[in-house]
Short mmCIF file of C-alpha atoms in Angstrom, two decimals:
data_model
loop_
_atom_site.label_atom_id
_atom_site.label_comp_id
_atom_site.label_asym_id
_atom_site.label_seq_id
_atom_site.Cartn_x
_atom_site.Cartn_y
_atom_site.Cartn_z
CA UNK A 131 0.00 0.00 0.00
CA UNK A 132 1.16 3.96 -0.71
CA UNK A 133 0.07 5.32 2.70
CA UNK A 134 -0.31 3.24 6.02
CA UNK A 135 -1.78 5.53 8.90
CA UNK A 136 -0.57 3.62 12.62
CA UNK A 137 -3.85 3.47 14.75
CA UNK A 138 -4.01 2.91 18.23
CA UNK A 139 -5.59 -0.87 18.96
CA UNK A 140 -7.12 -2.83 22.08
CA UNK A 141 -4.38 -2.38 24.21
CA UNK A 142 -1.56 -0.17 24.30
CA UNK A 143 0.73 -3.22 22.46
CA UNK A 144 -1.10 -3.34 19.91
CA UNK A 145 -1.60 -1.05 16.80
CA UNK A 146 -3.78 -1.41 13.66
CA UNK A 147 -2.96 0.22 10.49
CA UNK A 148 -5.15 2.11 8.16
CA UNK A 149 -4.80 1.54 4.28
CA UNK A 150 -4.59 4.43 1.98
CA UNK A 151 -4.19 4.05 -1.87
CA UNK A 152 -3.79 6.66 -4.55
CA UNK A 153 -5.36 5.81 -7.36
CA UNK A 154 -5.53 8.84 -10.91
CA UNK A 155 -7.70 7.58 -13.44
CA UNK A 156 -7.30 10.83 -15.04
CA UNK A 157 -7.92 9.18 -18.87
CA UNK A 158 -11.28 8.36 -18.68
CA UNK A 159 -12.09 11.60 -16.64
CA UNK A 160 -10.53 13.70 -19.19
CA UNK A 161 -12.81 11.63 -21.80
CA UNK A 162 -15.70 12.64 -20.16
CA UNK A 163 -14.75 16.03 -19.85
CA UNK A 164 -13.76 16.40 -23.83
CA UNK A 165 -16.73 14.96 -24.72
CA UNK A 166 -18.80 17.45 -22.48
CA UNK A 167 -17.30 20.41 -24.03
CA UNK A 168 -17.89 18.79 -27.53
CA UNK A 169 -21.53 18.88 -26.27
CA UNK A 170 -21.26 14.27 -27.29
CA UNK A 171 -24.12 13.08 -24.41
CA UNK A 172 -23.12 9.78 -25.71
CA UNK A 173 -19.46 9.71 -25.11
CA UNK A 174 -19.83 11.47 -21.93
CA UNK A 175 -22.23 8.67 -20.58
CA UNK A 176 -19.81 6.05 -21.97
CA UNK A 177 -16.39 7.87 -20.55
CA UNK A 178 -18.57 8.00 -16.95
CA UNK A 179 -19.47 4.37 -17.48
CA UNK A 180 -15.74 3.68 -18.02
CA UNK A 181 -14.64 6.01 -14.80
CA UNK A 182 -17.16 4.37 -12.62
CA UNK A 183 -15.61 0.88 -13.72
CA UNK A 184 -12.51 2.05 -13.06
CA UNK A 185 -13.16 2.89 -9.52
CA UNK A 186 -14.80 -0.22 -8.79
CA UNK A 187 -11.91 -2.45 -10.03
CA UNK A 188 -9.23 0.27 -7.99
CA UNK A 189 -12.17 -0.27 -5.07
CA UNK A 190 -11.61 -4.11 -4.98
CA UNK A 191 -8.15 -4.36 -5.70
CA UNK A 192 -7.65 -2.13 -2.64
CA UNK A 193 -9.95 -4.40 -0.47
CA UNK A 194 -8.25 -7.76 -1.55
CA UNK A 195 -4.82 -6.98 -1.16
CA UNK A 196 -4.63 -4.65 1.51
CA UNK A 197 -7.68 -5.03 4.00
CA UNK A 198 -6.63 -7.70 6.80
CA UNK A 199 -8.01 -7.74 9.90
CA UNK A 200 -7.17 -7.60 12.59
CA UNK A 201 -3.90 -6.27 11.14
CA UNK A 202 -5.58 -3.22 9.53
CA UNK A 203 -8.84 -1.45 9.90
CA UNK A 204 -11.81 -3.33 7.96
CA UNK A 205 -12.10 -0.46 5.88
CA UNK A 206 -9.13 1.63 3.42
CA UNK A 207 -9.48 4.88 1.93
CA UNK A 208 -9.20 5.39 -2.04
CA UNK A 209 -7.31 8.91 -2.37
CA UNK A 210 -8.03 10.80 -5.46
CA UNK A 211 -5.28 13.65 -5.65
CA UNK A 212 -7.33 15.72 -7.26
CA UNK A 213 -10.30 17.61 -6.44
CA UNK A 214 -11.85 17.53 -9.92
CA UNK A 215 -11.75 14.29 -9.98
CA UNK A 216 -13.23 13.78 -6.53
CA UNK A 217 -16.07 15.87 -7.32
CA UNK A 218 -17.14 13.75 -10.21
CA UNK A 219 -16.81 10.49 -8.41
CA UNK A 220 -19.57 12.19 -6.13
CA UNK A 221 -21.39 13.56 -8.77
CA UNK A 222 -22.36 9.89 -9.91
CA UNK A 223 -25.34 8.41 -8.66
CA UNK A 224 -25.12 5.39 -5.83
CA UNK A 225 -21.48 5.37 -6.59
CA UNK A 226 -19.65 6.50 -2.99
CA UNK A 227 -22.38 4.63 -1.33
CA UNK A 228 -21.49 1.00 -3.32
CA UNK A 229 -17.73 1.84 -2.68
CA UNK A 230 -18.70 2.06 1.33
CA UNK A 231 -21.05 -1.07 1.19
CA UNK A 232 -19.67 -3.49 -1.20
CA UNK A 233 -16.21 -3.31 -0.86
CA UNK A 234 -15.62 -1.45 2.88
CA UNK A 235 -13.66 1.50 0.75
CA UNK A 236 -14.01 5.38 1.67
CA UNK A 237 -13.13 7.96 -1.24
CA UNK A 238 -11.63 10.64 -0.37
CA UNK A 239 -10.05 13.59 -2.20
CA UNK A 240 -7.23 16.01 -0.73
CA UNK A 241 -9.58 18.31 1.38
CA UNK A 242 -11.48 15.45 2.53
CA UNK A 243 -8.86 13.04 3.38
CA UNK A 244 -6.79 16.30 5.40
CA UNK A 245 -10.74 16.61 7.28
CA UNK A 246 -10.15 12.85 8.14
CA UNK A 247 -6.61 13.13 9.37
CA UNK A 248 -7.17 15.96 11.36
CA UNK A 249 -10.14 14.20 12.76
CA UNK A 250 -8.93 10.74 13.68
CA UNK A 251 -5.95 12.59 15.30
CA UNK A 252 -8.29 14.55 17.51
CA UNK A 253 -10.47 11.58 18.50
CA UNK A 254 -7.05 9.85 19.34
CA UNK A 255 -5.54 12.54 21.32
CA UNK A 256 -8.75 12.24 23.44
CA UNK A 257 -8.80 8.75 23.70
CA UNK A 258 -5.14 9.08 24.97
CA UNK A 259 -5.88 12.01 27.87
CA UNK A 260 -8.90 9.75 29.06
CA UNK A 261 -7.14 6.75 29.15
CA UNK A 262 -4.81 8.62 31.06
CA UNK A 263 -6.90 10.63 33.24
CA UNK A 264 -6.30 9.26 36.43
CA UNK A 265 -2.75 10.73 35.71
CA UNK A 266 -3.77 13.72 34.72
CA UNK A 267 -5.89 14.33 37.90
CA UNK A 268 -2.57 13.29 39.79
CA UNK A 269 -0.59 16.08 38.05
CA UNK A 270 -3.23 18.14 38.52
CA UNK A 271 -3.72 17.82 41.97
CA UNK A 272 0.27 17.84 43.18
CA UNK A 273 0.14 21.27 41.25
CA UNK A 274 -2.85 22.48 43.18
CA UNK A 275 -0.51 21.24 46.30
CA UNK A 276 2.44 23.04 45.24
CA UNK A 277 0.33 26.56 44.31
CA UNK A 278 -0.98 26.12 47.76
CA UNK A 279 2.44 25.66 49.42
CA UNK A 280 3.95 28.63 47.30
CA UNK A 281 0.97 30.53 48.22
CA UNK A 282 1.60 30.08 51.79
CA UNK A 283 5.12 30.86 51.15
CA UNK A 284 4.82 34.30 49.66
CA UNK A 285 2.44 35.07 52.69
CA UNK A 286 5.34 34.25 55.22
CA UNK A 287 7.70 36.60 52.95
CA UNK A 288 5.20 39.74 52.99
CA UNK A 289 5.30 39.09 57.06
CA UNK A 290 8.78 38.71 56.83
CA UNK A 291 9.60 41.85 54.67
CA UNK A 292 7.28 43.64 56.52
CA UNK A 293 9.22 43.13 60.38
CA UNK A 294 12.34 44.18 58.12
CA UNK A 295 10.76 47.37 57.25
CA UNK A 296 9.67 47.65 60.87
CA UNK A 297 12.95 47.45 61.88
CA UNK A 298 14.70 49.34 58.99
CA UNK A 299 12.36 52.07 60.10
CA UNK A 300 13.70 51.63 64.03
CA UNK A 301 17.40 51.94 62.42
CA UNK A 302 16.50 54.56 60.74
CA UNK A 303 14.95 56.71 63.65
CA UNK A 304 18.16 55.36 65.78
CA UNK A 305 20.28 57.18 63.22
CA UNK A 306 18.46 60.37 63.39
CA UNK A 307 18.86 60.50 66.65
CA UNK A 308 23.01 60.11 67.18
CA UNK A 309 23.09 62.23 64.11
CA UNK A 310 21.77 65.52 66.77
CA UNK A 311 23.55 64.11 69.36
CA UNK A 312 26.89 64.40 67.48
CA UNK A 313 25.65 67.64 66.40
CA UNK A 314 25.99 68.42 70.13
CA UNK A 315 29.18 67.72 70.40
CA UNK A 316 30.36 69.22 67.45
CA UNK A 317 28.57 72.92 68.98
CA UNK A 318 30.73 73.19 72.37
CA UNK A 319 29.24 76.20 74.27
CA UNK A 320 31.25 79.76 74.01
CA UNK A 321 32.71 79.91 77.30
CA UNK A 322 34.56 76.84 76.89
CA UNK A 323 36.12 78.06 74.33
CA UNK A 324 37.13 81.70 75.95
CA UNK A 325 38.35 79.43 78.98
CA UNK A 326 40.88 77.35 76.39
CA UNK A 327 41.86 80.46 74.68
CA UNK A 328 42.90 81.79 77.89
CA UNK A 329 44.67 78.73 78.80
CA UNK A 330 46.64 78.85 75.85
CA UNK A 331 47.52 82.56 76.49
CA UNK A 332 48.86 82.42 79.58
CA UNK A 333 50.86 78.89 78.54
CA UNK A 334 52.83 81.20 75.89
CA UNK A 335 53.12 84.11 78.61
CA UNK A 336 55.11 81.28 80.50
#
């Protein structure tokens, strides 16, 4: 097969994979679409005729060879790279529908088939969290633990920076207060200094 897509199985040893085969049957679709524009009814019936038969025969081929289960999925997916061409397939009557029922395979062209990947990836990523959700509550519930414990840490550091501010503010009021007191001592009164100046007179007198 082209294109394998790795499913998740039962269990979490198992996988299953998905078939997915290109097929371009582009020469009886550009028939058809020749004879439209040379307005033949005929030949555009008979180059649909041909394109449906074509699809069929992809349609079984795919199922035989590639659908094994419980290897794969019981279904594969025919990929027509080309929207055109995908449009026309679904513009024939009863013709997706016999695809689905007769031979378990899903068209699909490139918008569809990205829809589908996108989808399945989704669904599996889901699957995946709820088979792990016991874990996830786990995680979940040490982080609530550790928020709560940070929580209760940052409240002991706003207590703590607020005594340091308490006592930054009694340093600071300590400060003030030997700053006048130095002040003081800096301003001795007048008449000691007369009293020194006299002392010093007399000493050179001497």
């Amino acid at each position: 097969v082209e294109f394998a897509l790795e499913l998740p199985g039962e269990d979490s040893d198992h996988t299953v994979l998905m078939p997915i085969d290109s097929k371009f049957p582009m020469e009886d679709y550009l028939k058809m679409e020749q004879a439209r524009d040379d307005g033949n009814a005929d030949e555009v019936e008979k180059a649909g005729k041909a394109l449906e038969n074509r699809l069929k025969s992809e349609a079984k081929k795919i199922h035989d060879k590639y659908v094994e289960v419980p290897y794969t999925t019981e279904f594969a997916i025919l990929f027509l790279p080309c929207e055109s061409l995908y449009a026309e397939c679904l513009r024939r009557p009863g013709l997706v529908e016999e695809l689905q029922t007769k031979y378990r395979i899903t068209v699909a062209g490139p918008t569809v088939l990205t829809a589908l990947l996108n989808s399945l990836q989704m669904g599996f990523r889901t699957l995946a969290i709820q088979k792990r959700s016991a874990e996830v509550w786990t995680v979940l519930g040490n982080v609530k633990m550790e928020f709560e414990r940070f929580a209760a840490a940052l409240e002991q550091m706003d207590k703590r920076v607020d005594t340091v501010k308490s006592a930054l503010q009694n340093v600071k009021v300590r400060t003030t207060q030997m700053s006048k007191k130095l002040k003081d001592v800096q301003q001795l009164p007048q008449s000691c200094n007369d009293d020194e100046t006299t002392a010093q007179e007399k000493g050179a007198g001497l």
